Amino acid sequence: DGAGLVKAQDGNGYIMMVNNEDNYAVSRLYLDKNLKPLKGEYALNSDGGQWRLCSGTLATPAENGFGPLYLSCGESNVEAMTHAIDPFQVNITPGTPRGLPGLGRWSGENAVPLHKDAFPGKTIIVTGEDASDASGGQLALYMSNTVGDLDNGTQYMLKRVDGNQKETDMIAGTSYDVEFAKIENHKTLTGAQIQAMVDPLQAIKFGRVEDLDYRKGSAANNREIYFNVTGQEAVGVNADSSRTVHGRVYKLVLDAADPTKGKLTCVLDGDNEKGPAKQFQNPDNICVTTNYAYIQEDSNTYGTEDHDGYIYQYNLSTGELKVVFELDHRRTAADAAKYNVGGISPKGSWEYGALLDISDVIGVPNTFSLCVQPHTWVDDRFAGVDGGSKRLTEKQGSEIVILKGLPR
């Protein structure tokens, strides 16, 4: 799922960190100057990773004011944490967990440090919580007044100023005053105790917050955050459709004088059958550049899927939304059996992982890397290879591809 790319310390080639989501592991790949893989190893195996590892962010001094440090969010457990891995560390021990107590315990999707220019002199990290239980998914904010301090800051949950916790009471295109409510002593709390604070703090109960990213190009842009809420079926705690079903994209603009205050707007609503996002099948990962948000689908397989996973291009200035990619399951290709083990894969059953704008890292404009999870590509040779003990029968293959010519 998640990934990050950084130049090697000697300037020759690159290091790529990649989350192996279902394997609870993180790979470290060594690439030459042409992005050709040279070797790979595990920075975390399933014993160190402990949980499903969803999206991730590689913080760097040039972008975030600290690092390099790869932040990999643990999901699938209310007590999960965010791992911090030095991509240059030698003699790494993959079985050692690297969770950061300072970033709290969440079933997290991604922990994204804002650009260093967004709030100079501070480190701000925004985390999305992929939860569908009674307390829903939250958007959390960590703030330290010391750049690079990931341990001694304060953590908050997003709430509306009027205290309304119902997600679908927010109408697409309307901006709402929001603020971040402080979680007292968050480092000492269990994940369950943090969730017990949702109602007392009146936090918004989203239907599974997925990936998030900030706009590039200026300090003002860097305070403009976009995040996906993937949605959950209208049953159980969402029987009243108080949360999105097919997914939404939100824009959060933080106050330049106070990062705990801002304006929240749903810019795309997949539940509006007449709206521009009417085709949404559960947006998951997101990549935001200066001019566009690229929104990637991961269908929840409600049974109504009519296409394979799309990547949408959303124009941040005009609001235009269009499809730029669709996953090819190779159902009718000569090698269909290889990629559709167990029978022809259902519509929407594959998903995307991280889409990274690597243009500035490699010096080639409009170049991106894209992780793909073809869930029906399974093979025994993929099983039990990370050296951990927790996911010995997990045997899905996956891919990383390079995209050229995609506008930024």
Coordinates of C-alpha atoms in Angstrom, one line a residue:
D1 CA 0.0 0.0 0.0
G2 CA 2.1 2.9 1.2
A3 CA 5.5 3.8 -0.2
G4 CA 8.2 6.5 -0.2
L5 CA 11.3 7.3 -2.3
V6 CA 14.5 9.0 -1.3
K7 CA 17.9 9.5 -3.0
A8 CA 20.6 7.2 -1.6
Q9 CA 23.1 8.8 0.7
D10 CA 25.9 8.5 -1.8
G11 CA 23.8 10.1 -4.5
N12 CA 23.9 6.9 -6.6
G13 CA 20.4 5.6 -7.0
Y14 CA 17.5 5.6 -4.6
I15 CA 15.9 3.8 -1.7
M16 CA 12.2 3.0 -1.8
M17 CA 10.2 2.0 1.3
V18 CA 7.1 -0.1 0.6
N19 CA 4.4 -1.3 2.9
N20 CA 3.3 -5.0 2.3
E21 CA -0.2 -4.3 3.7
D22 CA -1.6 -7.8 4.2
N23 CA 1.8 -9.2 5.1
Y24 CA 2.3 -6.8 8.0
A25 CA 5.7 -5.9 6.6
V26 CA 7.8 -3.1 5.1
S27 CA 10.3 -3.7 2.2
R28 CA 13.4 -1.6 1.6
L29 CA 14.3 -1.6 -2.1
Y30 CA 17.6 -0.4 -3.6
L31 CA 17.2 1.1 -7.1
D32 CA 19.9 2.4 -9.5
K33 CA 19.8 5.8 -11.1
N34 CA 17.3 4.5 -13.7
L35 CA 15.0 3.0 -11.1
K36 CA 16.1 -0.5 -11.8
P37 CA 15.8 -2.7 -8.7
L38 CA 19.2 -3.9 -7.4
K39 CA 18.3 -5.7 -4.2
G40 CA 15.7 -5.7 -1.5
E41 CA 15.2 -6.6 2.2
Y42 CA 12.7 -6.3 4.9
A43 CA 12.9 -3.3 7.2
L44 CA 9.9 -4.8 9.2
N45 CA 8.7 -8.3 9.0
S46 CA 5.3 -9.5 10.3
D47 CA 6.6 -9.7 13.9
G48 CA 7.9 -6.2 13.8
G49 CA 5.0 -4.8 11.8
Q50 CA 2.4 -6.5 14.0
W51 CA -0.7 -5.1 12.1
R52 CA -1.8 -4.5 8.6
L53 CA 0.3 -1.6 7.3
C54 CA -1.6 0.7 5.1
S55 CA -0.4 3.9 3.6
G56 CA 2.8 5.6 4.5
T57 CA 4.8 8.8 4.2
L58 CA 8.6 9.3 3.9
A59 CA 9.4 12.6 5.6
T60 CA 12.5 14.5 4.5
P61 CA 14.4 17.6 5.7
A62 CA 13.7 19.4 2.4
E63 CA 10.0 18.8 2.5
N64 CA 9.1 18.4 6.2
G65 CA 12.0 19.8 8.1
F66 CA 13.1 16.5 9.6
G67 CA 14.1 13.0 8.6
P68 CA 14.5 11.1 6.4
L69 CA 12.0 9.0 8.3
Y70 CA 9.4 6.6 6.9
L71 CA 6.1 6.6 8.8
S72 CA 4.1 3.4 8.3
C73 CA 0.6 3.3 9.8
G74 CA -0.6 0.2 11.6
E75 CA -4.3 -0.6 10.9
S76 CA -6.6 -3.5 11.7
N77 CA -6.5 -3.0 15.5
V78 CA -7.6 -0.2 17.8
E79 CA -4.3 -0.4 19.6
A80 CA -2.2 -0.1 16.4
M81 CA 0.6 2.5 16.2
T82 CA 2.6 4.3 13.6
H83 CA 6.1 2.9 12.9
A84 CA 9.0 5.2 12.2
I85 CA 11.9 3.7 10.1
D86 CA 15.1 5.4 9.1
P87 CA 15.5 4.4 5.4
F88 CA 19.3 4.6 5.8
Q89 CA 19.7 2.5 8.9
V90 CA 22.3 -0.2 8.6
N91 CA 22.0 -3.6 10.2
I92 CA 18.2 -3.1 10.6
T93 CA 16.4 -5.7 12.7
P94 CA 13.1 -6.4 11.0
G95 CA 11.5 -8.2 13.9
T96 CA 11.7 -5.1 16.1
P97 CA 8.5 -2.9 16.3
R98 CA 9.0 0.8 15.8
G99 CA 5.7 2.3 17.0
L100 CA 5.7 5.9 18.2
P101 CA 3.7 6.5 21.4
G102 CA 3.6 10.2 20.6
L103 CA 1.4 9.6 17.6
G104 CA -1.2 7.7 19.7
R105 CA -2.9 4.5 19.1
W106 CA -5.3 4.3 16.1
S107 CA -6.4 1.9 13.4
G108 CA -4.5 4.3 11.2
E109 CA -4.3 4.7 7.4
N110 CA -1.6 7.3 7.0
A111 CA 0.3 9.7 9.2
V112 CA 1.3 12.7 7.0
P113 CA 3.7 15.4 8.3
L114 CA 2.8 18.7 6.7
H115 CA 5.3 20.7 4.7
K116 CA 7.7 22.7 6.8
D117 CA 6.4 26.0 5.4
A118 CA 2.8 25.3 6.4
F119 CA 3.5 26.3 10.0
P120 CA 7.2 27.3 10.4
G121 CA 8.8 26.1 13.6
K122 CA 6.3 23.4 14.2
T123 CA 5.8 19.8 13.2
I124 CA 2.2 19.0 12.3
I125 CA 1.2 15.4 11.5
V126 CA -2.3 14.5 10.4
T127 CA -3.5 10.9 10.7
G128 CA -6.6 9.3 9.2
E129 CA -8.3 6.5 11.2
D130 CA -9.8 3.7 9.1
A131 CA -12.5 2.5 11.5
S132 CA -16.1 1.5 11.0
D133 CA -17.3 0.8 14.5
A134 CA -19.6 2.8 16.7
S135 CA -17.1 5.6 17.2
G136 CA -16.4 5.8 13.5
G137 CA -13.1 7.0 11.9
Q138 CA -11.5 10.2 13.1
L139 CA -9.1 12.7 11.7
A140 CA -6.3 13.3 14.2
L141 CA -3.7 16.1 14.4
Y142 CA -0.4 15.9 16.3
M143 CA 1.4 19.2 16.9
S144 CA 4.8 19.9 18.4
N145 CA 6.4 23.3 18.7
T146 CA 9.8 21.7 18.1
V147 CA 10.5 20.7 14.5
G148 CA 11.1 16.9 14.2
D149 CA 9.7 16.1 17.7
L150 CA 7.4 13.1 17.3
D151 CA 7.2 12.4 21.0
N152 CA 6.4 15.4 23.2
G153 CA 3.6 17.1 21.2
T154 CA -0.2 17.2 21.7
Q155 CA -2.8 15.2 19.8
Y156 CA -6.3 16.3 18.8
M157 CA -9.5 15.0 17.1
L158 CA -11.4 16.9 14.4
K159 CA -14.8 18.2 15.4
R160 CA -17.3 20.7 14.0
V161 CA -17.6 23.9 16.1
D162 CA -21.3 23.3 16.4
G163 CA -20.7 19.8 17.9
N164 CA -22.6 17.9 15.1
Q165 CA -20.9 14.5 14.8
K166 CA -22.9 13.2 11.9
E167 CA -20.9 13.0 8.7
T168 CA -23.7 13.1 6.2
D169 CA -25.2 16.2 7.7
M170 CA -22.3 18.0 5.9
I171 CA -23.6 18.9 2.4
A172 CA -21.1 18.8 -0.5
G173 CA -20.0 22.2 -1.5
T174 CA -20.7 23.8 1.9
S175 CA -17.9 24.8 4.2
Y176 CA -18.1 24.2 7.9
D177 CA -16.2 25.7 10.8
V178 CA -14.1 23.0 12.5
E179 CA -11.5 22.7 15.2
F180 CA -9.3 20.1 16.7
A181 CA -10.2 19.0 20.3
K182 CA -7.3 18.2 22.5
I183 CA -6.9 14.6 23.7
E184 CA -5.5 15.0 27.2
N185 CA -2.5 12.8 28.1
H186 CA -2.9 10.9 24.8
K187 CA 0.5 9.1 25.1
T188 CA -0.7 7.3 28.2
L189 CA -4.1 6.2 26.8
T190 CA -4.9 2.9 25.1
G191 CA -6.5 2.9 21.7
A192 CA -9.8 1.9 23.4
Q193 CA -9.5 4.8 25.8
I194 CA -8.9 7.2 22.9
Q195 CA -12.0 5.9 21.2
A196 CA -14.0 6.5 24.3
M197 CA -13.1 10.2 24.0
V198 CA -14.9 10.5 20.6
D199 CA -18.3 11.4 22.1
P200 CA -17.1 13.6 25.0
L201 CA -15.0 15.6 22.5
Q202 CA -17.8 15.6 19.9
A203 CA -15.5 14.4 17.2
I204 CA -16.9 13.8 13.7
K205 CA -17.7 10.2 13.1
F206 CA -16.5 9.5 9.5
G207 CA -17.2 6.3 7.6
R208 CA -13.6 5.1 7.5
V209 CA -11.0 7.8 6.9
E210 CA -8.4 6.6 4.4
D211 CA -5.5 8.4 2.8
L212 CA -4.7 12.1 3.0
D213 CA -2.3 14.5 1.4
Y214 CA -1.6 18.2 1.3
R215 CA -1.5 20.5 -1.7
K216 CA 1.9 21.5 -3.0
G217 CA 3.3 24.8 -4.4
S218 CA 3.2 27.4 -1.5
A219 CA 2.8 27.8 2.2
A220 CA -0.9 28.5 1.8
N221 CA -1.3 25.5 -0.4
N222 CA 0.5 23.3 2.2
R223 CA -2.3 24.2 4.7
E224 CA -4.9 22.8 2.3
I225 CA -5.4 19.1 3.1
Y226 CA -7.4 16.6 1.1
F227 CA -8.6 13.3 2.5
N228 CA -10.7 10.3 1.4
V229 CA -13.5 8.8 3.4
T230 CA -14.0 5.4 1.7
G231 CA -17.5 4.7 3.1
Q232 CA -19.2 1.8 4.8
E233 CA -22.3 -0.3 3.9
A234 CA -25.6 1.1 5.2
V235 CA -26.0 -1.6 7.8
G236 CA -25.3 -1.9 11.5
V237 CA -23.9 1.4 13.0
N238 CA -24.5 2.9 9.5
A239 CA -28.0 1.7 9.0
D240 CA -29.2 5.3 9.2
S241 CA -26.6 6.3 6.5
S242 CA -25.2 8.8 8.9
R243 CA -21.9 8.1 7.2
T244 CA -21.0 8.0 3.6
V245 CA -21.6 4.6 1.8
H246 CA -19.8 5.0 -1.6
G247 CA -17.2 7.5 -0.4
R248 CA -16.3 11.2 -0.2
V249 CA -13.4 13.5 -0.7
Y250 CA -12.9 16.4 1.8
K251 CA -10.9 19.6 1.7
L252 CA -9.6 20.9 5.0
V253 CA -8.1 24.4 5.1
L254 CA -6.2 25.1 8.3
D255 CA -6.1 28.6 9.7
A256 CA -2.7 30.2 9.1
A257 CA -2.6 31.6 12.6
D258 CA -3.8 28.5 14.4
P259 CA -3.5 24.9 13.0
T260 CA -6.2 23.7 15.4
K261 CA -8.9 25.7 13.5
G262 CA -10.1 25.5 9.9
K263 CA -12.8 25.1 7.3
L264 CA -14.0 21.7 6.2
T265 CA -15.7 21.1 2.8
C266 CA -16.9 17.9 1.2
V267 CA -15.8 18.5 -2.4
L268 CA -16.9 15.1 -3.9
D269 CA -19.8 13.0 -2.7
G270 CA -20.1 9.5 -4.1
D271 CA -23.6 9.1 -2.7
N272 CA -25.1 11.8 -4.8
E273 CA -26.4 10.0 -7.9
K274 CA -26.5 13.2 -9.9
G275 CA -23.2 14.6 -8.8
P276 CA -19.8 14.4 -10.5
A277 CA -18.6 11.6 -8.2
K278 CA -21.6 9.4 -8.9
Q279 CA -19.3 6.6 -10.2
F280 CA -17.3 6.4 -6.9
Q281 CA -16.6 2.9 -5.7
N282 CA -14.9 3.7 -2.4
P283 CA -12.0 6.1 -2.8
D284 CA -8.9 5.0 -0.8
N285 CA -5.4 6.3 -1.6
I286 CA -4.9 9.9 -2.7
C287 CA -2.0 11.9 -4.1
V288 CA -2.2 15.7 -4.2
T289 CA 0.1 17.9 -6.4
T290 CA 0.0 21.6 -7.0
N291 CA -2.9 21.4 -9.4
Y292 CA -4.6 18.1 -9.0
A293 CA -5.8 15.4 -6.5
Y294 CA -5.5 11.9 -7.8
I295 CA -8.1 9.7 -6.2
Q296 CA -7.7 5.9 -6.2
E297 CA -10.5 3.4 -5.7
D298 CA -10.6 0.3 -3.5
S299 CA -14.1 -1.1 -3.8
N300 CA -15.8 -2.4 -0.6
T301 CA -17.4 -5.1 -2.8
Y302 CA -21.0 -4.3 -1.9
G303 CA -22.0 -6.2 -5.1
T304 CA -23.0 -3.2 -7.2
E305 CA -19.6 -2.6 -8.8
D306 CA -19.7 -1.9 -12.5
H307 CA -16.1 -1.1 -13.2
D308 CA -12.6 -2.0 -12.1
G309 CA -10.6 0.4 -9.9
Y310 CA -10.4 3.9 -11.3
I311 CA -7.9 6.7 -10.6
Y312 CA -9.7 10.0 -10.9
Q313 CA -8.0 13.3 -11.6
Y314 CA -9.6 16.1 -9.7
N315 CA -8.7 19.7 -10.8
L316 CA -8.2 21.7 -7.6
S317 CA -9.0 25.0 -9.4
T318 CA -12.0 24.1 -11.6
G319 CA -13.5 21.1 -9.8
E320 CA -13.4 19.0 -13.0
L321 CA -13.3 15.2 -12.3
K322 CA -12.3 12.7 -14.9
V323 CA -11.0 9.1 -15.0
V324 CA -7.3 8.7 -16.0
F325 CA -6.6 5.0 -15.2
E326 CA -8.5 1.8 -14.8
L327 CA -7.0 -1.5 -13.5
D328 CA -6.7 -4.3 -16.1
H329 CA -7.5 -7.6 -14.5
R330 CA -6.3 -9.5 -17.6
R331 CA -9.5 -11.6 -17.5
T332 CA -9.4 -12.4 -21.3
A333 CA -5.6 -12.4 -21.7
A334 CA -3.5 -15.5 -22.4
D335 CA -2.2 -15.3 -18.8
A336 CA -5.6 -14.8 -17.3
A337 CA -5.3 -17.9 -15.0
K338 CA -2.1 -16.5 -13.5
Y339 CA -3.7 -13.3 -12.3
N340 CA -7.2 -14.6 -11.7
V341 CA -6.5 -17.6 -9.4
G342 CA -9.7 -19.4 -8.3
G343 CA -11.8 -18.0 -11.2
I344 CA -12.4 -14.7 -13.0
S345 CA -12.0 -11.9 -10.5
P346 CA -15.1 -9.8 -9.7
K347 CA -15.3 -6.2 -10.8
G348 CA -13.5 -3.8 -8.5
S349 CA -11.7 -6.6 -6.5
W350 CA -8.2 -5.3 -7.2
E351 CA -6.9 -2.1 -5.6
Y352 CA -4.3 0.6 -5.8
G353 CA -1.7 1.4 -3.2
A354 CA 0.4 4.5 -3.0
L355 CA 0.7 6.9 -5.9
L356 CA 3.8 9.0 -5.4
D357 CA 4.9 12.1 -7.4
I358 CA 8.6 11.3 -7.7
S359 CA 9.3 14.0 -10.2
D360 CA 11.5 16.2 -7.9
V361 CA 13.3 13.2 -6.4
I362 CA 14.5 11.8 -9.8
G363 CA 14.6 15.1 -11.7
V364 CA 12.1 14.1 -14.4
P365 CA 8.8 16.1 -14.6
N366 CA 5.4 14.4 -14.4
T367 CA 6.7 11.1 -13.2
F368 CA 4.9 9.0 -10.6
S369 CA 5.3 5.5 -9.0
L370 CA 2.1 3.5 -8.4
C371 CA 1.6 0.4 -6.2
V372 CA -0.9 -2.1 -7.4
Q373 CA -2.5 -4.9 -5.3
P374 CA -3.9 -7.6 -7.7
H375 CA -5.6 -9.6 -5.0
T376 CA -6.2 -12.7 -7.2
W377 CA -2.6 -13.0 -8.2
V378 CA -1.5 -15.6 -5.6
D379 CA 1.3 -18.0 -5.7
D380 CA 3.0 -20.3 -3.0
R381 CA 6.4 -18.6 -3.8
F382 CA 5.1 -15.4 -2.2
A383 CA 4.3 -17.1 1.1
G384 CA 6.5 -16.9 4.3
V385 CA 9.3 -15.0 2.8
D386 CA 9.7 -12.0 5.2
G387 CA 11.2 -14.0 8.1
G388 CA 8.3 -13.2 10.4
S389 CA 5.9 -15.7 12.1
K390 CA 2.5 -14.0 11.8
R391 CA 1.5 -14.2 8.1
L392 CA 3.1 -17.5 7.0
T393 CA 0.2 -18.4 4.6
E394 CA -0.2 -14.9 3.0
K395 CA 0.8 -15.3 -0.6
Q396 CA -0.5 -12.4 -2.7
G397 CA 1.7 -10.8 -5.3
S398 CA 1.8 -7.1 -6.1
E399 CA 3.5 -4.6 -8.4
I400 CA 5.1 -1.2 -8.5
V401 CA 4.9 0.6 -11.9
I402 CA 6.2 3.9 -13.2
L403 CA 3.8 6.4 -14.8
K404 CA 5.2 9.0 -17.2
G405 CA 3.4 12.1 -18.5
L406 CA 0.8 12.5 -15.7
P407 CA 0.2 16.2 -15.1
R408 CA 1.2 17.7 -11.7

